[in-house]
């Protein structure tokens, strides 16, 4: 089962400290969200799972961390200043604003139901502009990046010269992006401040189609390997009229959200558009000299572009489940262990001092390797439920017998099965069950 209503996950996130509305004491907003003790751990896990697959496990991709603030020249060259806009319409009755391509009926206002009340659509640029330094005005403008990708293009030659890589190779980045979305909404699915994980894969032009297919397959697999059921995912090639000005082919990985299918990640063939444009605008050579064939060329680019925060929403929605255990309903997040905020919870059966030293010692041993929770309050059944609800795959219970038999009980989140394990083999048992 997965969440059928967005509210199920929104409520759990608030209740358990995953996600809070940003600046909630001042009313909060849909622009951005704050990630609490569990949400920040999970976000980090999503990032790390991506870096592990996209960078650590391959020798042809390197990671960078570029600046968020960038001068207008970058976005003049990339085309964002001219083209990065959505069609904005105003309702002349209720004064609300909407993104025209998101209206179910382009004639009826979804807020006040007025018919034919919309203004002509106008292009609304989504970039946030601000000023660097003490003097506001011309010459001091900078932009908050609306995607991380430009950081990879402007550093193409730096990376080429310092990393011993040659095409086909990729430059990856994880970090915040900002878009002044006309209508943010659906919780963390669409916000004005969000986090992306993107990779630009530079290839000889003739290999572009091959690598496009390769990355479409690899990226679908990443989500299913991390536990999203295949039937909740779909690869949807863009129609010709949807393609960005630079793209010769784009596919979206779509996810079945409670409100319907929607984008989770985009995989685009960007050709040599970005490098050519930055070469023109900067006057620098942004190409590659292939010594083996004695030829100079501008690589083509395949870009898998995903959202960290949007992926977290999808993982939570897919993992959400409600079942009955011992005649009692429970909520359980069946998250992949790599994504769970805590991998293990150590639970001394009673708060009595006699169990504390051993429980604390096991906590310290496990915490050296994993993020571990320690919980000694309330009945053990209640504590199991608490861990189920936040997706902790394993609970380790220390009881009075543990002091005699040097063993503890391991309980599995999904099956709720419990087994007795010698303390001497606890670490290897936990690693075997988690898979790492
Ligand atoms: P949409 O059509 O939903 O506005 P897009 O096609 O503009 O998205 P891309 O530019 O392809 O999105 O961005 C790549 C990825 O970054 C998206 O697939 C999504 O996961 C994430 N992303 C983009 N915009 C937002 C946002 N406002 N909030 C959260 N994540 C976002």
PDB file of C-alpha atoms in Angstrom, residues 14-258:
ATOM      1  CA  UNK A  14       4.562  17.396  11.112  1.00  0.00           C
ATOM      2  CA  UNK A  15       3.774  15.055  14.008  1.00  0.00           C
ATOM      3  CA  UNK A  16       7.127  13.297  13.959  1.00  0.00           C
ATOM      4  CA  UNK A  17       9.488  16.110  13.053  1.00  0.00           C
ATOM      5  CA  UNK A  18      10.219  15.447   9.405  1.00  0.00           C
ATOM      6  CA  UNK A  19       8.928  18.665   7.848  1.00  0.00           C
ATOM      7  CA  UNK A  20       7.487  21.884   9.271  1.00  0.00           C
ATOM      8  CA  UNK A  21       6.036  24.873   7.418  1.00  0.00           C
ATOM      9  CA  UNK A  22       8.823  27.431   7.250  1.00  0.00           C
ATOM     10  CA  UNK A  23       8.670  30.129   9.936  1.00  0.00           C
ATOM     11  CA  UNK A  24       5.478  28.572  11.221  1.00  0.00           C
ATOM     12  CA  UNK A  25       5.289  30.830  14.297  1.00  0.00           C
ATOM     13  CA  UNK A  26       4.700  33.679  11.814  1.00  0.00           C
ATOM     14  CA  UNK A  27       2.087  31.763   9.883  1.00  0.00           C
ATOM     15  CA  UNK A  28       4.277  29.614   7.620  1.00  0.00           C
ATOM     16  CA  UNK A  29       4.096  29.671   3.847  1.00  0.00           C
ATOM     17  CA  UNK A  30       3.962  27.350   0.878  1.00  0.00           C
ATOM     18  CA  UNK A  31       7.163  28.916  -0.484  1.00  0.00           C
ATOM     19  CA  UNK A  32       9.509  26.776   1.546  1.00  0.00           C
ATOM     20  CA  UNK A  33       9.620  24.247   4.358  1.00  0.00           C
ATOM     21  CA  UNK A  34      11.931  23.532   7.273  1.00  0.00           C
ATOM     22  CA  UNK A  35      13.278  20.021   7.729  1.00  0.00           C
ATOM     23  CA  UNK A  36      13.275  18.843  11.343  1.00  0.00           C
ATOM     24  CA  UNK A  37      15.425  16.314  13.205  1.00  0.00           C
ATOM     25  CA  UNK A  38      14.162  13.345  11.169  1.00  0.00           C
ATOM     26  CA  UNK A  39      13.569  15.141   7.868  1.00  0.00           C
ATOM     27  CA  UNK A  40      17.081  16.562   7.773  1.00  0.00           C
ATOM     28  CA  UNK A  41      18.479  13.060   8.306  1.00  0.00           C
ATOM     29  CA  UNK A  42      16.299  11.686   5.546  1.00  0.00           C
ATOM     30  CA  UNK A  43      17.230  14.475   3.129  1.00  0.00           C
ATOM     31  CA  UNK A  44      20.874  13.718   3.806  1.00  0.00           C
ATOM     32  CA  UNK A  45      20.187  10.040   3.086  1.00  0.00           C
ATOM     33  CA  UNK A  46      18.530  10.856  -0.258  1.00  0.00           C
ATOM     34  CA  UNK A  47      21.526  13.015  -1.227  1.00  0.00           C
ATOM     35  CA  UNK A  48      23.990  10.364  -0.119  1.00  0.00           C
ATOM     36  CA  UNK A  49      22.162   7.560  -1.916  1.00  0.00           C
ATOM     37  CA  UNK A  50      22.353   9.625  -5.107  1.00  0.00           C
ATOM     38  CA  UNK A  51      26.043  10.497  -4.664  1.00  0.00           C
ATOM     39  CA  UNK A  52      26.803   6.855  -3.906  1.00  0.00           C
ATOM     40  CA  UNK A  53      25.218   5.633  -7.140  1.00  0.00           C
ATOM     41  CA  UNK A  54      26.137   8.546  -9.392  1.00  0.00           C
ATOM     42  CA  UNK A  55      29.666   9.322  -8.164  1.00  0.00           C
ATOM     43  CA  UNK A  56      31.103   6.850  -5.668  1.00  0.00           C
ATOM     44  CA  UNK A  57      30.301   3.673  -7.584  1.00  0.00           C
ATOM     45  CA  UNK A  58      31.658   4.886 -10.923  1.00  0.00           C
ATOM     46  CA  UNK A  59      34.987   6.286 -12.018  1.00  0.00           C
ATOM     47  CA  UNK A  60      33.601   8.522 -14.766  1.00  0.00           C
ATOM     48  CA  UNK A  61      31.685  11.094 -12.679  1.00  0.00           C
ATOM     49  CA  UNK A  62      33.096  13.744 -10.329  1.00  0.00           C
ATOM     50  CA  UNK A  63      31.311  15.943  -7.801  1.00  0.00           C
ATOM     51  CA  UNK A  64      31.446  19.736  -7.492  1.00  0.00           C
ATOM     52  CA  UNK A  65      29.816  22.303  -5.242  1.00  0.00           C
ATOM     53  CA  UNK A  66      29.326  25.587  -7.087  1.00  0.00           C
ATOM     54  CA  UNK A  67      28.059  28.948  -5.849  1.00  0.00           C
ATOM     55  CA  UNK A  68      24.348  29.679  -5.520  1.00  0.00           C
ATOM     56  CA  UNK A  69      24.747  33.369  -6.431  1.00  0.00           C
ATOM     57  CA  UNK A  70      25.732  33.942 -10.036  1.00  0.00           C
ATOM     58  CA  UNK A  71      26.228  37.026 -12.231  1.00  0.00           C
ATOM     59  CA  UNK A  72      23.674  37.850 -14.958  1.00  0.00           C
ATOM     60  CA  UNK A  73      26.147  36.839 -17.708  1.00  0.00           C
ATOM     61  CA  UNK A  74      25.688  33.186 -16.751  1.00  0.00           C
ATOM     62  CA  UNK A  75      21.942  33.345 -17.267  1.00  0.00           C
ATOM     63  CA  UNK A  76      22.159  35.536 -20.320  1.00  0.00           C
ATOM     64  CA  UNK A  77      24.293  32.847 -21.923  1.00  0.00           C
ATOM     65  CA  UNK A  78      22.151  29.944 -20.696  1.00  0.00           C
ATOM     66  CA  UNK A  79      18.970  31.582 -21.991  1.00  0.00           C
ATOM     67  CA  UNK A  80      17.333  31.753 -18.565  1.00  0.00           C
ATOM     68  CA  UNK A  81      16.988  35.546 -18.604  1.00  0.00           C
ATOM     69  CA  UNK A  82      15.093  35.416 -21.873  1.00  0.00           C
ATOM     70  CA  UNK A  83      13.271  32.111 -21.615  1.00  0.00           C
ATOM     71  CA  UNK A  84      12.948  30.814 -18.073  1.00  0.00           C
ATOM     72  CA  UNK A  85       9.364  31.853 -17.538  1.00  0.00           C
ATOM     73  CA  UNK A  86       5.907  30.442 -16.983  1.00  0.00           C
ATOM     74  CA  UNK A  87       2.665  31.873 -18.449  1.00  0.00           C
ATOM     75  CA  UNK A  88       1.004  34.003 -15.753  1.00  0.00           C
ATOM     76  CA  UNK A  89      -2.684  35.010 -15.788  1.00  0.00           C
ATOM     77  CA  UNK A  90      -4.568  37.250 -13.349  1.00  0.00           C
ATOM     78  CA  UNK A  91      -8.206  36.801 -12.437  1.00  0.00           C
ATOM     79  CA  UNK A  92      -9.709  40.287 -12.795  1.00  0.00           C
ATOM     80  CA  UNK A  93     -12.493  39.385 -10.306  1.00  0.00           C
ATOM     81  CA  UNK A  94     -10.623  37.980  -7.297  1.00  0.00           C
ATOM     82  CA  UNK A  95      -7.115  39.250  -8.219  1.00  0.00           C
ATOM     83  CA  UNK A  96      -5.544  35.806  -7.718  1.00  0.00           C
ATOM     84  CA  UNK A  97      -2.733  34.740 -10.046  1.00  0.00           C
ATOM     85  CA  UNK A  98      -2.323  31.388 -11.735  1.00  0.00           C
ATOM     86  CA  UNK A  99       0.003  29.480 -14.001  1.00  0.00           C
ATOM     87  CA  UNK A 100      -2.026  29.198 -17.204  1.00  0.00           C
ATOM     88  CA  UNK A 101      -0.700  25.769 -18.164  1.00  0.00           C
ATOM     89  CA  UNK A 102      -1.795  24.397 -14.774  1.00  0.00           C
ATOM     90  CA  UNK A 103      -5.453  25.466 -15.064  1.00  0.00           C
ATOM     91  CA  UNK A 104      -7.893  22.589 -15.527  1.00  0.00           C
ATOM     92  CA  UNK A 105     -10.272  24.915 -17.387  1.00  0.00           C
ATOM     93  CA  UNK A 106      -8.533  27.967 -18.967  1.00  0.00           C
ATOM     94  CA  UNK A 107     -11.852  29.874 -18.813  1.00  0.00           C
ATOM     95  CA  UNK A 108     -12.833  29.361 -15.176  1.00  0.00           C
ATOM     96  CA  UNK A 109     -11.062  30.789 -12.143  1.00  0.00           C
ATOM     97  CA  UNK A 110     -10.350  27.939  -9.674  1.00  0.00           C
ATOM     98  CA  UNK A 111     -10.532  30.422  -6.780  1.00  0.00           C
ATOM     99  CA  UNK A 112     -13.756  32.390  -7.366  1.00  0.00           C
ATOM    100  CA  UNK A 113     -15.336  30.408 -10.242  1.00  0.00           C
ATOM    101  CA  UNK A 114     -15.630  33.542 -12.416  1.00  0.00           C
ATOM    102  CA  UNK A 115     -15.901  32.706 -16.121  1.00  0.00           C
ATOM    103  CA  UNK A 116     -13.759  34.510 -18.726  1.00  0.00           C
ATOM    104  CA  UNK A 117     -12.137  36.715 -16.071  1.00  0.00           C
ATOM    105  CA  UNK A 118      -8.497  36.021 -16.904  1.00  0.00           C
ATOM    106  CA  UNK A 119      -6.084  38.548 -18.367  1.00  0.00           C
ATOM    107  CA  UNK A 120      -3.928  37.625 -21.363  1.00  0.00           C
ATOM    108  CA  UNK A 121      -1.088  35.347 -20.292  1.00  0.00           C
ATOM    109  CA  UNK A 122       2.264  37.046 -19.883  1.00  0.00           C
ATOM    110  CA  UNK A 123       5.700  35.477 -19.456  1.00  0.00           C
ATOM    111  CA  UNK A 124       6.725  35.602 -15.811  1.00  0.00           C
ATOM    112  CA  UNK A 125      10.452  35.027 -15.234  1.00  0.00           C
ATOM    113  CA  UNK A 126      11.018  32.572 -12.400  1.00  0.00           C
ATOM    114  CA  UNK A 127      14.460  33.736 -11.315  1.00  0.00           C
ATOM    115  CA  UNK A 128      15.094  35.515  -8.010  1.00  0.00           C
ATOM    116  CA  UNK A 129      17.183  38.633  -8.470  1.00  0.00           C
ATOM    117  CA  UNK A 130      19.125  40.363  -5.727  1.00  0.00           C
ATOM    118  CA  UNK A 131      22.102  42.681  -5.333  1.00  0.00           C
ATOM    119  CA  UNK A 132      25.661  41.880  -4.328  1.00  0.00           C
ATOM    120  CA  UNK A 133      27.564  44.427  -2.249  1.00  0.00           C
ATOM    121  CA  UNK A 134      26.440  47.636  -0.582  1.00  0.00           C
ATOM    122  CA  UNK A 135      25.226  49.451  -3.687  1.00  0.00           C
ATOM    123  CA  UNK A 136      21.959  48.386  -5.245  1.00  0.00           C
ATOM    124  CA  UNK A 137      21.446  48.965  -8.921  1.00  0.00           C
ATOM    125  CA  UNK A 138      22.845  48.272 -12.340  1.00  0.00           C
ATOM    126  CA  UNK A 139      26.076  46.327 -12.239  1.00  0.00           C
ATOM    127  CA  UNK A 140      25.371  44.824  -8.803  1.00  0.00           C
ATOM    128  CA  UNK A 141      22.615  42.384  -9.833  1.00  0.00           C
ATOM    129  CA  UNK A 142      23.109  38.730  -9.109  1.00  0.00           C
ATOM    130  CA  UNK A 143      20.697  35.833  -9.405  1.00  0.00           C
ATOM    131  CA  UNK A 144      19.956  32.911  -7.169  1.00  0.00           C
ATOM    132  CA  UNK A 145      20.496  29.917  -9.414  1.00  0.00           C
ATOM    133  CA  UNK A 146      17.250  28.327 -10.686  1.00  0.00           C
ATOM    134  CA  UNK A 147      19.083  25.032 -11.350  1.00  0.00           C
ATOM    135  CA  UNK A 148      22.483  23.672 -10.377  1.00  0.00           C
ATOM    136  CA  UNK A 149      23.387  22.774 -13.969  1.00  0.00           C
ATOM    137  CA  UNK A 150      25.060  26.040 -14.983  1.00  0.00           C
ATOM    138  CA  UNK A 151      27.709  25.457 -12.299  1.00  0.00           C
ATOM    139  CA  UNK A 152      28.842  22.384 -14.229  1.00  0.00           C
ATOM    140  CA  UNK A 153      28.982  24.157 -17.608  1.00  0.00           C
ATOM    141  CA  UNK A 154      30.936  27.167 -16.411  1.00  0.00           C
ATOM    142  CA  UNK A 155      33.410  24.821 -14.672  1.00  0.00           C
ATOM    143  CA  UNK A 156      33.724  22.385 -17.576  1.00  0.00           C
ATOM    144  CA  UNK A 157      37.293  23.386 -18.448  1.00  0.00           C
ATOM    145  CA  UNK A 158      38.377  23.656 -14.796  1.00  0.00           C
ATOM    146  CA  UNK A 159      37.232  20.110 -14.160  1.00  0.00           C
ATOM    147  CA  UNK A 160      38.654  18.811 -17.436  1.00  0.00           C
ATOM    148  CA  UNK A 161      42.050  20.254 -16.575  1.00  0.00           C
ATOM    149  CA  UNK A 162      42.159  19.120 -12.969  1.00  0.00           C
ATOM    150  CA  UNK A 163      40.461  15.725 -12.899  1.00  0.00           C
ATOM    151  CA  UNK A 164      42.114  13.595 -15.625  1.00  0.00           C
ATOM    152  CA  UNK A 165      38.633  12.829 -17.022  1.00  0.00           C
ATOM    153  CA  UNK A 166      37.736  12.807 -20.681  1.00  0.00           C
ATOM    154  CA  UNK A 167      34.420  12.290 -22.486  1.00  0.00           C
ATOM    155  CA  UNK A 168      32.347  10.334 -21.800  1.00  0.00           C
ATOM    156  CA  UNK A 169      32.419  11.698 -18.238  1.00  0.00           C
ATOM    157  CA  UNK A 170      30.092  13.527 -15.900  1.00  0.00           C
ATOM    158  CA  UNK A 171      30.074  16.400 -13.417  1.00  0.00           C
ATOM    159  CA  UNK A 172      27.543  16.062 -10.615  1.00  0.00           C
ATOM    160  CA  UNK A 173      26.225  18.471  -8.032  1.00  0.00           C
ATOM    161  CA  UNK A 174      23.735  18.513  -5.178  1.00  0.00           C
ATOM    162  CA  UNK A 175      22.479  21.783  -3.799  1.00  0.00           C
ATOM    163  CA  UNK A 176      19.794  24.390  -3.385  1.00  0.00           C
ATOM    164  CA  UNK A 177      17.989  26.035  -6.275  1.00  0.00           C
ATOM    165  CA  UNK A 178      15.422  28.804  -6.263  1.00  0.00           C
ATOM    166  CA  UNK A 179      12.458  29.488  -8.523  1.00  0.00           C
ATOM    167  CA  UNK A 180       9.811  32.103  -7.970  1.00  0.00           C
ATOM    168  CA  UNK A 181       7.057  29.581  -8.746  1.00  0.00           C
ATOM    169  CA  UNK A 182       3.709  31.264  -9.461  1.00  0.00           C
ATOM    170  CA  UNK A 183       1.847  28.602  -7.523  1.00  0.00           C
ATOM    171  CA  UNK A 184       3.929  26.539  -5.125  1.00  0.00           C
ATOM    172  CA  UNK A 185       1.977  23.692  -3.600  1.00  0.00           C
ATOM    173  CA  UNK A 186       1.375  20.051  -2.859  1.00  0.00           C
ATOM    174  CA  UNK A 187       3.587  20.207   0.213  1.00  0.00           C
ATOM    175  CA  UNK A 188       7.301  19.825  -0.681  1.00  0.00           C
ATOM    176  CA  UNK A 189       6.534  18.800  -4.297  1.00  0.00           C
ATOM    177  CA  UNK A 190       6.762  22.373  -5.565  1.00  0.00           C
ATOM    178  CA  UNK A 191       8.419  25.048  -3.448  1.00  0.00           C
ATOM    179  CA  UNK A 192      10.295  28.251  -4.246  1.00  0.00           C
ATOM    180  CA  UNK A 193      13.403  27.096  -2.408  1.00  0.00           C
ATOM    181  CA  UNK A 194      14.293  23.457  -3.027  1.00  0.00           C
ATOM    182  CA  UNK A 195      17.218  21.142  -3.500  1.00  0.00           C
ATOM    183  CA  UNK A 196      18.366  19.454  -6.687  1.00  0.00           C
ATOM    184  CA  UNK A 197      20.744  16.657  -7.636  1.00  0.00           C
ATOM    185  CA  UNK A 198      21.882  17.004 -11.211  1.00  0.00           C
ATOM    186  CA  UNK A 199      24.587  15.520 -13.395  1.00  0.00           C
ATOM    187  CA  UNK A 200      25.888  16.742 -16.751  1.00  0.00           C
ATOM    188  CA  UNK A 201      27.333  13.844 -18.729  1.00  0.00           C
ATOM    189  CA  UNK A 202      29.636  15.045 -21.525  1.00  0.00           C
ATOM    190  CA  UNK A 203      29.909  12.698 -24.514  1.00  0.00           C
ATOM    191  CA  UNK A 204      31.229  12.611 -28.086  1.00  0.00           C
ATOM    192  CA  UNK A 205      28.262  13.860 -30.205  1.00  0.00           C
ATOM    193  CA  UNK A 206      27.852  10.533 -32.005  1.00  0.00           C
ATOM    194  CA  UNK A 207      27.308   8.728 -28.678  1.00  0.00           C
ATOM    195  CA  UNK A 208      24.557  11.047 -27.455  1.00  0.00           C
ATOM    196  CA  UNK A 209      21.581   8.780 -28.267  1.00  0.00           C
ATOM    197  CA  UNK A 210      23.241   5.781 -26.638  1.00  0.00           C
ATOM    198  CA  UNK A 211      23.954   7.623 -23.389  1.00  0.00           C
ATOM    199  CA  UNK A 212      20.479   9.153 -23.296  1.00  0.00           C
ATOM    200  CA  UNK A 213      18.946   5.680 -23.276  1.00  0.00           C
ATOM    201  CA  UNK A 214      21.557   4.521 -20.772  1.00  0.00           C
ATOM    202  CA  UNK A 215      20.719   7.293 -18.291  1.00  0.00           C
ATOM    203  CA  UNK A 216      16.949   6.887 -18.710  1.00  0.00           C
ATOM    204  CA  UNK A 217      17.323   3.220 -17.700  1.00  0.00           C
ATOM    205  CA  UNK A 218      19.850   3.882 -14.925  1.00  0.00           C
ATOM    206  CA  UNK A 219      17.756   6.602 -13.326  1.00  0.00           C
ATOM    207  CA  UNK A 220      14.555   4.510 -13.341  1.00  0.00           C
ATOM    208  CA  UNK A 221      16.521   1.728 -11.656  1.00  0.00           C
ATOM    209  CA  UNK A 222      17.765   4.082  -8.931  1.00  0.00           C
ATOM    210  CA  UNK A 223      14.208   4.688  -7.715  1.00  0.00           C
ATOM    211  CA  UNK A 224      13.130   1.039  -7.863  1.00  0.00           C
ATOM    212  CA  UNK A 225      16.347  -0.096  -6.124  1.00  0.00           C
ATOM    213  CA  UNK A 226      15.449   2.298  -3.315  1.00  0.00           C
ATOM    214  CA  UNK A 227      12.032   0.758  -2.903  1.00  0.00           C
ATOM    215  CA  UNK A 228       9.568   2.639  -5.113  1.00  0.00           C
ATOM    216  CA  UNK A 229       7.300   0.017  -6.729  1.00  0.00           C
ATOM    217  CA  UNK A 230       7.741  -0.071 -10.539  1.00  0.00           C
ATOM    218  CA  UNK A 231       4.000   0.464 -11.035  1.00  0.00           C
ATOM    219  CA  UNK A 232       4.269   3.880  -9.329  1.00  0.00           C
ATOM    220  CA  UNK A 233       6.867   5.023 -11.893  1.00  0.00           C
ATOM    221  CA  UNK A 234       6.691   5.755 -15.601  1.00  0.00           C
ATOM    222  CA  UNK A 235       9.134   7.090 -18.161  1.00  0.00           C
ATOM    223  CA  UNK A 236       7.325   9.632 -20.336  1.00  0.00           C
ATOM    224  CA  UNK A 237       9.050  11.033 -23.447  1.00  0.00           C
ATOM    225  CA  UNK A 238       8.221  14.713 -24.051  1.00  0.00           C
ATOM    226  CA  UNK A 239       6.096  15.682 -27.035  1.00  0.00           C
ATOM    227  CA  UNK A 240       7.854  17.902 -29.599  1.00  0.00           C
ATOM    228  CA  UNK A 241       6.015  21.038 -28.335  1.00  0.00           C
ATOM    229  CA  UNK A 242       7.125  20.411 -24.736  1.00  0.00           C
ATOM    230  CA  UNK A 243      10.841  20.288 -25.495  1.00  0.00           C
ATOM    231  CA  UNK A 244      13.095  23.049 -24.188  1.00  0.00           C
ATOM    232  CA  UNK A 245      14.690  25.238 -26.834  1.00  0.00           C
ATOM    233  CA  UNK A 246      18.005  23.364 -26.547  1.00  0.00           C
ATOM    234  CA  UNK A 247      16.786  19.778 -26.287  1.00  0.00           C
ATOM    235  CA  UNK A 248      16.654  17.063 -28.938  1.00  0.00           C
ATOM    236  CA  UNK A 249      14.892  14.681 -26.583  1.00  0.00           C
ATOM    237  CA  UNK A 250      13.708  14.682 -22.980  1.00  0.00           C
ATOM    238  CA  UNK A 251      11.962  12.092 -20.872  1.00  0.00           C
ATOM    239  CA  UNK A 252      10.401  12.635 -17.489  1.00  0.00           C
ATOM    240  CA  UNK A 253      10.404  10.001 -14.835  1.00  0.00           C
ATOM    241  CA  UNK A 254       6.898  10.428 -13.495  1.00  0.00           C
ATOM    242  CA  UNK A 255       5.610   9.279 -10.121  1.00  0.00           C
ATOM    243  CA  UNK A 256       2.053   8.405  -9.204  1.00  0.00           C
ATOM    244  CA  UNK A 257       1.327  11.109  -6.619  1.00  0.00           C
ATOM    245  CA  UNK A 258      -1.994  11.014  -4.733  1.00  0.00           C
TER     246      UNK A 258
END
